[in-house]
Amino acid sequence: MHPALQGLVTIIIGVGGCVGYFFFSNFVLDRFLLPARAYSAEEAAVRRRSGTIFVFALPALVILALYLLYFTRNDFGLAAVFWLLIVAALIFGLWRLKDFMYGTGAVSAGHNISHANMIRPWLFLLPAIVALGLYLTYPVFETLRLSMMQRVAGGYEWVGFDNYTQMFGEAKFWEAMRNNMFWLIVVPAMSTVFGLIVAQLTDRISWGNIAKMLIFMPMAISFVGASVIWKLVYDFRPADQDQIGILNALWVGVGGEPQLWLTLPFWNNFFLMAVLIWIQTGFAMVILSAALRGIPEETVEAAIVDGAGPFAIFFKIKVPQIMPTIVVVWTTITLVVLKVFDIVYAMTNGQWGTQVLANYMYDKLFRANDWGVGSASAMIIMLLVTPILVWNVRNARKEMK
Amino acid sequence: MDNIAGTKSGLTWAVHLSVAFLVILWLFPTVGLFVSSFRTADQIASSGWWRSMFATEQNLVVRTAPPSEQVQQDGLYVLEGDLFEGLDAGDISQWGTSSRAIDAYQPGETAEIKDGRITVQADGTYRFESEEEFTGSRGQRVFATATTPPQFTTENYQNMLFNPSNREGMSKAFFSTLTVTIPSTIIPILIAAFAAYALAWMDFPGRALLIAAVVALLVVPLQLALIPLLKFHNAIGIGKGYLGVWFAHTGFGLPLAIYLLRNYMVGLPRDIIENAKVDGATDFQIFVKIILPLSFPALASFAIFQFLWTWNDLLVAMVFLVDATGETTVMTKQIVELLGTRGGNWEILATAAFISMAVPIAVFFAMQRYLVRGLLAGSVK
């Protein structure tokens, strides 16, 4: 089948499936399981019996059948005990669900409505919880497990922290760590500073919105596209030819020798960082610009009355007031930096001392096919992200209260 | 507040100038690649793109017509024609007939050479005459210094998009990218909208915990998911392919989608929802008839994010989609490959990059309002 057609079919199945699921699950809940009406004790007893069959027995049989299918294919081991526990939990849950829905004795309409409303959120949430659990939560634990395993012929072998020790012994890993630290310091700082400058400067001029739009535009460009753009900027020609890269042209213009910027040890990292700064400044600018507009005018007016100059107003009145937003921008860009892969992959592929963690991990996973060390380096990225994760969650909870 | 007493107007000029400088600095790299994509390989290799905007002086080596085309006029053998036949080279400022003196003559002057007299005009027409018959098979060489006006071509785009024999063409990859992008944008919106409604407007135990989990998952690097999910996809038999990449993008996009949509839905007026409930509407009806239409701006914001992100993505496509046959390669992957194999061919690279950038940039300019709104709502406060 042609992929475009396949895509269309997937959209229809996907969208139709989602809508259908939400519609029918709600329909079944409201019409059959917990209709908004009262039942006498006799009616309720009949419903409980059919409920035992449809809500408990049939699903339980399906789960058991699936489990047995799994069980006959695999040897009995630690994993089987794990699955057995899960099956037991699911069947227990179904039993409780059945009891929860049908109660005992006569049932009032209010009981049915309130119980339906306790179940409904989970119907709404189920697809999202399954997707998030399977595609983001499970991988975290699986990667942790894989980072302590090694692939051997026909399976895996538990090796404890060997992968980590091996990784810590590699010079390329420490190079990636060192470069990542530079990225973490330079990119968020420069993007935020540039973003703040542009936000402040464009705030008071007539064509500020156009200027902002143009500086914001790189956000729409892929990291790969940006890499091509900047590779042309850094292009190198021997000294006797016309330079076609603007950086070398300027450099030669002020009397320098043309340079292969991307192979220049140490400094090449900063030429790669420039690409991300170029992209992220727009993001910082948009957020900070909104924050600057949100500053109460009275504070600025009071400062003007007290005779503060424009710089004093900016640094002493405005910046302190938008500090929380600056921190948000900073951490968001930090997250982008920790995951930066495409730029390094496309421009230098980690050669000439420009390796970063994400690209190191890709190298290990898909070039060296070393899933153990690859997973270990992914865990390092996770470890670096964790403080921000905790901080974000705490802030979100604080805000909700 | 500009005109409040005490503000220095002298600074205004500095502000205008520095903003202009920053804008130019930010645009310059992109414009460079854009201009390059409209130049021929020779032009790109011989001069910087910033020169292509202005007329340039070029030294050309051209030939007169071969002796076989000579005619006899008044007892003279004559060759006439245009030196730049087929070329659009502009005006000649100087010319010569020897490589050692390429600037010997001005246009309109006549040079006496071994074979006869040659006159070259500024527009490239010449007259070469001699009392004796011209011999040989090739015409006389002429060295001309010409001022060439800016020249651009759309040949690169034709070659990269519409040339079916070009195996590096982008049309196939363009459709792959499109095929990846559209389902990966639509499906998570739907799943997230329902979840966001539950998290915003339904009361149930564990709601706060789930919201915290969504915020936490917002920052989990997708790098962690690569191997476990590849294993999972292989185990359930979908392996590498569109289905896998759609699932992956859906999963990775969900936290942001739920977070954005929930934040937006929480802000909707409580009265509307409660009135509808009093009137007997079910949650499903409220969601479909009230919440979804009212949430359009948030839905649009997320759709743009997810579209840009899936269109521009390289890593997820490389891991979950592109297999060894390369049949399903996406544009970003193809550009990376071209960077490896055609590192110096800027006409190919620039064109390929711009083909992949055109759609996101168009979406960006068309829907910028929603993008900004989404950014403001999406950064965790």
Short mmCIF file of C-alpha atoms in Angstrom, two decimals, chain B residues 21-263:
data_model
loop_
_atom_site.label_atom_id
_atom_site.label_comp_id
_atom_site.label_asym_id
_atom_site.label_seq_id
_atom_site.Cartn_x
_atom_site.Cartn_y
_atom_site.Cartn_z
CA PHE B 21 21.91 45.04 13.66
CA LEU B 22 20.54 42.07 15.59
CA VAL B 23 17.84 41.38 13.02
CA ILE B 24 20.37 41.42 10.21
CA LEU B 25 22.70 39.21 12.21
CA TRP B 26 19.89 36.71 12.77
CA LEU B 27 18.67 36.75 9.19
CA PHE B 28 22.03 36.72 7.47
CA PRO B 29 22.74 32.97 7.69
CA THR B 30 19.30 31.99 6.40
CA VAL B 31 19.32 34.52 3.61
CA GLY B 32 22.74 33.23 2.60
CA LEU B 33 21.49 29.73 2.13
CA PHE B 34 18.31 30.94 0.46
CA VAL B 35 20.22 33.02 -2.09
CA SER B 36 22.65 30.18 -2.69
CA SER B 37 19.83 27.83 -3.55
CA PHE B 38 19.08 30.04 -6.57
CA ARG B 39 22.65 30.13 -7.90
CA THR B 40 24.43 27.66 -10.11
CA ALA B 41 27.19 25.47 -8.74
CA ASP B 42 29.81 27.56 -10.52
CA GLN B 43 28.51 30.80 -9.15
CA ILE B 44 28.42 29.47 -5.59
CA ALA B 45 31.92 28.11 -5.83
CA SER B 46 33.44 31.19 -7.38
CA SER B 47 32.06 33.98 -5.20
CA GLY B 48 30.38 34.57 -1.88
CA TRP B 49 26.59 34.71 -2.03
CA TRP B 50 26.54 38.29 -0.76
CA ARG B 51 28.23 39.33 -4.00
CA SER B 52 25.47 37.81 -6.09
CA MET B 53 23.19 40.71 -5.21
CA PHE B 54 25.38 43.13 -7.10
CA ALA B 55 26.78 43.15 -10.58
CA THR B 56 30.13 41.41 -10.58
CA GLU B 57 33.14 41.69 -12.84
CA GLN B 58 34.05 38.44 -14.44
CA ASN B 59 36.90 37.47 -16.69
CA LEU B 60 35.59 35.34 -19.50
CA VAL B 61 37.26 33.41 -22.26
CA VAL B 62 35.07 33.20 -25.34
CA ARG B 63 35.56 32.40 -29.01
CA THR B 64 34.38 33.88 -32.24
CA ALA B 65 32.48 31.73 -34.67
CA PRO B 66 34.58 29.07 -36.41
CA PRO B 67 36.07 29.86 -39.85
CA SER B 68 33.47 27.65 -41.48
CA GLU B 69 30.94 30.43 -40.98
CA GLN B 70 32.93 33.14 -42.71
CA VAL B 71 31.34 35.20 -45.46
CA GLN B 72 32.84 37.33 -48.16
CA GLN B 73 32.00 41.00 -48.19
CA ASP B 74 33.66 43.52 -50.52
CA GLY B 75 36.63 41.25 -51.01
CA LEU B 76 37.14 40.71 -47.30
CA TYR B 77 36.57 37.54 -45.36
CA VAL B 78 34.33 38.41 -42.43
CA LEU B 79 33.17 36.66 -39.23
CA GLU B 80 30.42 38.41 -37.34
CA GLY B 81 28.33 37.53 -34.35
CA ASP B 82 27.87 37.77 -30.62
CA LEU B 83 30.64 36.61 -28.33
CA PHE B 84 28.17 35.83 -25.57
CA GLU B 85 25.80 33.80 -27.60
CA GLY B 86 23.72 31.83 -25.12
CA LEU B 87 25.35 33.57 -22.17
CA ASP B 88 23.94 36.52 -20.30
CA ALA B 89 27.20 38.10 -19.34
CA GLY B 90 26.49 41.81 -19.34
CA ASP B 91 28.70 44.59 -20.65
CA ILE B 92 32.32 44.28 -21.63
CA SER B 93 34.57 46.82 -20.00
CA GLN B 94 37.88 45.60 -21.39
CA TRP B 95 39.04 42.90 -23.68
CA GLY B 96 42.11 41.38 -25.25
CA THR B 97 43.22 38.63 -27.52
CA SER B 98 46.11 37.27 -25.54
CA SER B 99 46.07 35.72 -22.10
CA ARG B 100 48.99 37.96 -21.20
CA ALA B 101 47.09 41.17 -21.97
CA ILE B 102 43.42 40.52 -21.32
CA ASP B 103 42.72 44.23 -20.79
CA ALA B 104 44.53 45.55 -23.87
CA TYR B 105 41.54 47.13 -25.61
CA GLN B 106 38.44 49.15 -24.81
CA PRO B 107 35.09 48.20 -26.34
CA GLY B 108 34.79 49.59 -29.87
CA GLU B 109 38.53 49.50 -30.50
CA THR B 110 40.05 47.37 -33.17
CA ALA B 111 42.86 44.95 -32.54
CA GLU B 112 45.37 44.04 -35.24
CA ILE B 113 46.33 40.45 -34.84
CA LYS B 114 48.11 37.87 -36.92
CA ASP B 115 44.95 36.62 -38.58
CA GLY B 116 43.24 39.93 -39.22
CA ARG B 117 41.46 42.81 -37.51
CA ILE B 118 38.91 42.26 -34.79
CA THR B 119 36.51 44.79 -33.32
CA VAL B 120 34.52 44.03 -30.18
CA GLN B 121 31.64 46.15 -28.96
CA ALA B 122 30.54 46.54 -25.36
CA ASP B 123 27.49 44.33 -25.86
CA GLY B 124 29.60 41.43 -27.13
CA THR B 125 29.05 41.78 -30.86
CA TYR B 126 32.22 41.56 -32.91
CA ARG B 127 33.50 41.83 -36.42
CA PHE B 128 36.53 39.88 -37.43
CA GLU B 129 37.83 40.59 -40.90
CA SER B 130 40.81 39.65 -42.99
CA GLU B 131 42.03 39.85 -46.60
CA GLU B 132 42.86 36.18 -46.47
CA GLU B 133 40.57 33.30 -45.90
CA PHE B 134 40.27 32.13 -42.25
CA THR B 135 41.55 28.64 -41.75
CA GLY B 136 41.44 26.08 -38.98
CA SER B 137 38.47 24.60 -37.20
CA ARG B 138 38.02 26.86 -34.18
CA GLY B 139 37.32 30.55 -33.80
CA GLN B 140 39.65 33.21 -32.44
CA ARG B 141 39.95 33.37 -28.65
CA VAL B 142 38.85 36.60 -27.00
CA PHE B 143 39.42 37.49 -23.35
CA ALA B 144 36.73 39.76 -22.07
CA THR B 145 36.19 41.45 -18.72
CA ALA B 146 32.47 41.77 -18.35
CA THR B 147 30.26 43.22 -15.66
CA THR B 148 27.67 40.57 -15.02
CA PRO B 149 24.31 41.54 -13.58
CA PRO B 150 22.90 39.41 -10.71
CA GLN B 151 21.77 36.07 -12.05
CA PHE B 152 19.49 33.56 -10.41
CA THR B 153 18.08 30.28 -11.53
CA THR B 154 15.36 27.91 -10.37
CA GLU B 155 17.18 25.02 -11.96
CA ASN B 156 18.27 23.64 -8.58
CA TYR B 157 14.70 23.34 -7.41
CA GLN B 158 13.62 21.71 -10.64
CA ASN B 159 16.43 19.27 -10.32
CA MET B 160 15.77 18.42 -6.67
CA LEU B 161 11.98 18.30 -6.88
CA PHE B 162 10.80 17.43 -10.34
CA ASN B 163 13.58 15.43 -11.90
CA PRO B 164 12.52 11.79 -11.64
CA SER B 165 15.95 10.50 -12.67
CA ASN B 166 17.66 12.32 -9.79
CA ARG B 167 18.11 9.70 -7.11
CA GLU B 168 18.97 12.39 -4.59
CA GLY B 169 15.72 14.21 -5.31
CA MET B 170 13.65 15.33 -2.38
CA SER B 171 10.14 14.64 -3.64
CA LYS B 172 9.94 11.15 -2.20
CA ALA B 173 11.38 12.22 1.15
CA PHE B 174 8.99 15.14 1.15
CA PHE B 175 6.04 12.78 1.01
CA SER B 176 7.57 10.52 3.64
CA THR B 177 7.88 13.48 5.96
CA LEU B 178 4.31 14.47 5.24
CA THR B 179 3.15 10.92 5.90
CA VAL B 180 4.96 10.90 9.24
CA THR B 181 3.74 14.30 10.26
CA ILE B 182 0.01 14.39 9.76
CA PRO B 183 -1.12 11.37 11.78
CA SER B 184 1.49 12.17 14.44
CA THR B 185 -0.09 15.57 14.82
CA ILE B 186 -3.76 14.66 14.82
CA ILE B 187 -3.88 11.55 16.99
CA PRO B 188 -2.18 12.92 20.12
CA ILE B 189 -4.44 15.98 20.06
CA LEU B 190 -7.51 13.84 20.38
CA ILE B 191 -6.17 11.58 23.11
CA ALA B 192 -4.76 14.55 25.00
CA ALA B 193 -7.94 16.61 24.75
CA PHE B 194 -9.98 13.95 26.56
CA ALA B 195 -7.31 13.44 29.18
CA ALA B 196 -6.91 17.19 29.67
CA TYR B 197 -10.64 17.58 30.20
CA ALA B 198 -10.64 14.86 32.83
CA LEU B 199 -7.67 16.47 34.57
CA ALA B 200 -9.17 19.94 34.42
CA TRP B 201 -12.86 19.44 35.17
CA MET B 202 -13.46 16.07 36.77
CA ASP B 203 -12.90 15.24 40.40
CA PHE B 204 -11.36 11.92 41.20
CA PRO B 205 -8.75 10.58 43.60
CA GLY B 206 -5.22 10.73 42.21
CA ARG B 207 -5.82 13.71 39.95
CA ALA B 208 -3.07 15.82 41.49
CA LEU B 209 -0.70 12.90 41.23
CA LEU B 210 -1.48 12.42 37.55
CA ILE B 211 -0.92 16.09 36.81
CA ALA B 212 2.41 15.93 38.61
CA ALA B 213 3.27 12.85 36.55
CA VAL B 214 2.49 14.71 33.33
CA VAL B 215 4.73 17.60 34.40
CA ALA B 216 7.46 15.11 35.22
CA LEU B 217 7.14 13.30 31.90
CA LEU B 218 7.37 16.65 30.13
CA VAL B 219 11.10 16.68 30.76
CA VAL B 220 11.97 12.99 30.40
CA PRO B 221 14.44 12.85 27.50
CA LEU B 222 13.11 10.75 24.67
CA GLN B 223 16.58 9.29 24.27
CA LEU B 224 15.73 6.92 27.08
CA ALA B 225 12.84 5.52 25.11
CA LEU B 226 14.73 4.54 21.98
CA ILE B 227 15.92 1.05 22.76
CA PRO B 228 13.05 -0.15 24.95
CA LEU B 229 10.53 0.99 22.35
CA LEU B 230 12.46 -0.43 19.43
CA LYS B 231 12.49 -3.74 21.30
CA PHE B 232 8.78 -3.37 22.00
CA HIS B 233 7.97 -2.58 18.37
CA ASN B 234 9.94 -5.58 17.22
CA ALA B 235 8.21 -7.76 19.79
CA ILE B 236 4.71 -6.81 18.67
CA GLY B 237 5.73 -7.17 15.06
CA ILE B 238 5.54 -3.64 13.65
CA GLY B 239 9.32 -3.24 13.56
CA LYS B 240 10.56 -0.13 11.76
CA GLY B 241 7.92 1.70 9.81
CA TYR B 242 5.35 4.43 9.73
CA LEU B 243 3.19 2.77 12.36
CA GLY B 244 6.03 2.76 14.84
CA VAL B 245 7.00 6.37 14.21
CA TRP B 246 3.37 7.48 14.54
CA PHE B 247 3.04 5.70 17.88
CA ALA B 248 6.34 7.11 19.09
CA HIS B 249 5.50 10.69 18.15
CA THR B 250 2.10 10.28 19.78
CA GLY B 251 3.65 9.07 23.01
CA PHE B 252 6.37 11.72 23.07
CA GLY B 253 3.99 14.54 22.22
CA LEU B 254 1.34 13.65 24.78
CA PRO B 255 2.79 15.24 27.94
CA LEU B 256 3.05 18.66 26.33
CA ALA B 257 -0.36 18.25 24.72
CA ILE B 258 -2.05 17.30 27.98
CA TYR B 259 -0.23 20.02 29.89
CA LEU B 260 -1.06 22.78 27.40
CA LEU B 261 -4.68 21.76 26.96
CA ARG B 262 -5.30 21.25 30.67
CA ASN B 263 -3.88 24.68 31.51
#
